[in-house]
Amino acid sequence: MVGANVLFYFFSIFLVISAAIVVFSQHPIFSLLFLVLSFLTSSFILFLLECEFLALLFVLVYVGAIAVLFLFAIMMLEFKLHNLAKTLTKYIPAGIFFGIFSFFPLFQQVSNQFRTNFHSDSFYFNKYTNWLDLIDATTDVVVYGQILYSYFVLQFLFAGLILLVVLIGVVYLTNNWNNQKVTDQAIFKQLSRTFKLNKL
């Protein structure tokens, strides 16, 4: 329990630091990279809280799709970062004020929930069946997999078929099948036109 608390506090502090770098970084690529790092850290926290499905969902959806898409979009575009530092300093006092008043109640609630009780070991000397350990042996990923592939297998296959049709439709719409005429350069006409213009 003590090791889990140490890991939880370590990843929580790391998440707060990476989120602060996302907010206060002046370069958009660096802020997006630390946003990906904050998503990964939050997925580790969800793993510690035994929410494996949500942790994998964070990694697959946010890190694998949205953040990478934003990264390529930012790298392809040009950003003007001249007046960013001037506009950023206006919101620093308000951000510090609201951050302090929101951080202390959150820290108090987390410390109350994850406080180590040294007298809890006395319960394990009693010989009884701990049903919570038996329930906790099955992860939520196994439960979701059993439900999806047994009771909702047709709906799951239909969802995959819809995604495949959407992917084929996007590829078909991006390709311009009607206007695929290859235009050749008429070099003689271009040279004669420029010669006439220069002559005039």
XYZ file of C-alpha atoms in Angstrom:
200
model
C 0.000 0.000 0.000
C 2.870 2.348 0.804
C 4.522 1.689 -2.572
C 1.249 2.360 -4.380
C 0.893 5.655 -2.517
C 4.441 6.676 -3.407
C 3.851 5.882 -7.095
C 0.529 7.704 -7.033
C 2.047 10.866 -5.570
C 5.024 10.660 -7.935
C 2.861 10.406 -11.051
C 0.480 13.060 -9.717
C 3.290 15.577 -9.171
C 4.714 14.709 -12.584
C 1.277 15.221 -14.143
C 0.901 18.645 -12.511
C 4.376 19.695 -13.713
C 3.753 18.540 -17.291
C 0.336 20.248 -17.352
C 1.946 23.476 -16.129
C 4.544 23.237 -18.896
C 1.711 22.743 -21.410
C 0.080 25.968 -20.227
C 3.174 28.135 -19.807
C 5.272 26.923 -22.738
C 5.691 29.500 -25.495
C 6.374 26.969 -28.242
C 3.300 25.013 -29.414
C 5.234 21.862 -30.327
C 6.777 21.631 -26.855
C 3.408 22.202 -25.219
C 1.858 19.456 -27.332
C 4.650 17.023 -26.495
C 4.148 17.681 -22.794
C 0.403 17.243 -23.357
C 1.131 13.745 -24.683
C 3.333 13.158 -21.632
C 0.535 14.291 -19.322
C -1.876 11.861 -21.001
C 0.609 9.031 -20.514
C 1.079 9.976 -16.864
C -2.669 10.075 -16.294
C -2.945 6.617 -17.865
C -0.343 5.352 -15.373
C -2.423 6.834 -12.552
C -5.494 5.043 -13.887
C -3.501 1.808 -13.961
C -2.665 2.332 -10.298
C -6.363 2.890 -9.570
C -7.120 -0.433 -11.359
C -8.998 1.206 -14.231
C -7.171 -0.586 -17.020
C -9.774 0.051 -19.695
C -9.766 3.820 -19.163
C -5.966 3.844 -19.127
C -5.786 2.012 -22.457
C -8.496 4.308 -23.806
C -6.412 7.345 -22.841
C -3.373 5.940 -24.622
C -5.200 4.828 -27.772
C -7.586 7.752 -28.255
C -5.817 10.803 -26.870
C -2.172 9.919 -27.436
C -2.546 7.735 -30.507
C -5.045 9.799 -32.468
C -5.752 13.318 -31.288
C -2.358 14.392 -29.973
C -0.442 12.990 -32.946
C -2.892 14.690 -35.314
C -2.408 18.011 -33.525
C 1.350 17.526 -33.646
C 1.390 17.078 -37.412
C -1.000 20.004 -37.871
C 1.194 22.295 -35.771
C 4.382 21.199 -37.525
C 2.804 21.845 -40.938
C 1.559 25.320 -40.042
C 3.573 28.421 -39.250
C 2.886 30.197 -35.997
C 3.791 33.725 -35.073
C 5.191 33.712 -31.552
C 6.131 37.368 -31.234
C 3.302 38.673 -29.059
C 2.669 35.435 -27.191
C 4.819 36.320 -24.179
C 3.077 39.685 -23.738
C -0.403 38.179 -23.764
C 0.662 35.307 -21.523
C 1.757 37.521 -18.637
C -1.724 39.008 -18.304
C -3.253 35.721 -17.157
C -0.503 34.588 -14.752
C -1.942 36.202 -11.534
C -5.452 34.896 -12.182
C -4.083 31.443 -12.984
C -2.021 31.346 -9.789
C -4.999 32.530 -7.723
C -7.421 29.912 -9.044
C -4.717 27.231 -9.056
C -3.983 27.670 -5.348
C -7.638 27.584 -4.334
C -8.288 24.493 -6.461
C -5.106 22.594 -5.576
C -5.374 22.530 -1.778
C -8.894 20.988 -1.513
C -7.952 18.445 -4.169
C -4.742 17.551 -2.336
C -6.652 17.205 0.937
C -9.233 14.870 -0.590
C -6.578 12.731 -2.257
C -4.538 12.488 0.941
C -7.659 11.461 2.881
C -8.546 8.780 0.352
C -5.049 7.318 0.034
C -3.866 7.686 3.623
C -2.094 4.575 4.911
C -3.697 3.022 7.973
C -1.099 1.129 9.988
C -3.772 -0.653 12.035
C -5.359 -2.265 8.976
C -2.970 -5.245 9.142
C -4.812 -6.557 12.198
C -7.765 -7.539 10.007
C -5.664 -10.041 8.063
C -5.051 -12.173 11.145
C -8.694 -13.224 11.099
C -9.436 -16.343 9.067
C -12.219 -15.348 6.735
C -12.813 -15.226 2.983
C -12.184 -11.813 1.523
C -14.729 -11.596 -1.266
C -13.381 -8.258 -2.464
C -10.105 -9.908 -3.449
C -12.005 -12.518 -5.438
C -14.001 -9.841 -7.256
C -10.889 -7.772 -7.833
C -9.068 -10.688 -9.482
C -10.913 -10.063 -12.780
C -9.856 -6.898 -14.571
C -12.274 -4.629 -16.364
C -10.551 -5.277 -19.716
C -11.426 -8.981 -19.408
C -15.007 -8.120 -18.467
C -15.426 -5.722 -21.410
C -13.900 -8.287 -23.762
C -16.213 -11.048 -22.574
C -19.271 -8.825 -22.926
C -18.307 -7.430 -26.350
C -17.334 -10.746 -27.920
C -20.185 -12.795 -26.447
C -23.358 -10.748 -26.012
C -22.698 -7.851 -28.389
C -20.635 -9.547 -31.087
C -23.004 -8.541 -33.924
C -23.044 -4.909 -32.829
C -19.253 -4.966 -32.585
C -18.927 -6.368 -36.113
C -21.424 -3.831 -37.462
C -19.437 -0.991 -35.854
C -16.255 -2.271 -37.517
C -18.084 -2.525 -40.857
C -19.346 1.062 -40.534
C -15.818 2.295 -39.812
C -14.517 0.387 -42.845
C -17.194 1.940 -45.093
C -16.344 5.409 -43.746
C -12.644 4.823 -44.439
C -13.341 3.680 -48.003
C -15.635 6.686 -48.540
C -12.980 9.125 -47.334
C -10.397 7.604 -49.675
C -12.873 7.749 -52.564
C -13.789 11.381 -51.894
C -10.199 12.559 -51.598
C -9.261 11.090 -54.965
C -10.558 13.187 -57.858
C -11.455 10.454 -60.321
C -13.005 12.735 -62.959
C -10.199 15.240 -63.399
C -7.239 12.963 -63.967
C -6.246 14.403 -67.334
C -2.537 14.828 -67.745
C -1.745 18.198 -69.278
C 1.348 18.435 -71.446
C 3.423 21.572 -71.701
C 3.332 23.308 -75.081
C 6.848 24.710 -74.982
C 6.665 26.199 -78.495
C 3.499 28.157 -77.664
C 4.943 29.457 -74.402
C 8.183 30.575 -76.041
C 6.379 32.236 -78.937
C 4.073 34.054 -76.520
C 6.961 35.399 -74.475
C 8.774 36.371 -77.679
C 5.760 38.379 -78.845
C 5.464 40.131 -75.488
C 9.132 41.055 -75.492
C 8.893 42.286 -79.060
C 6.014 44.588 -78.168
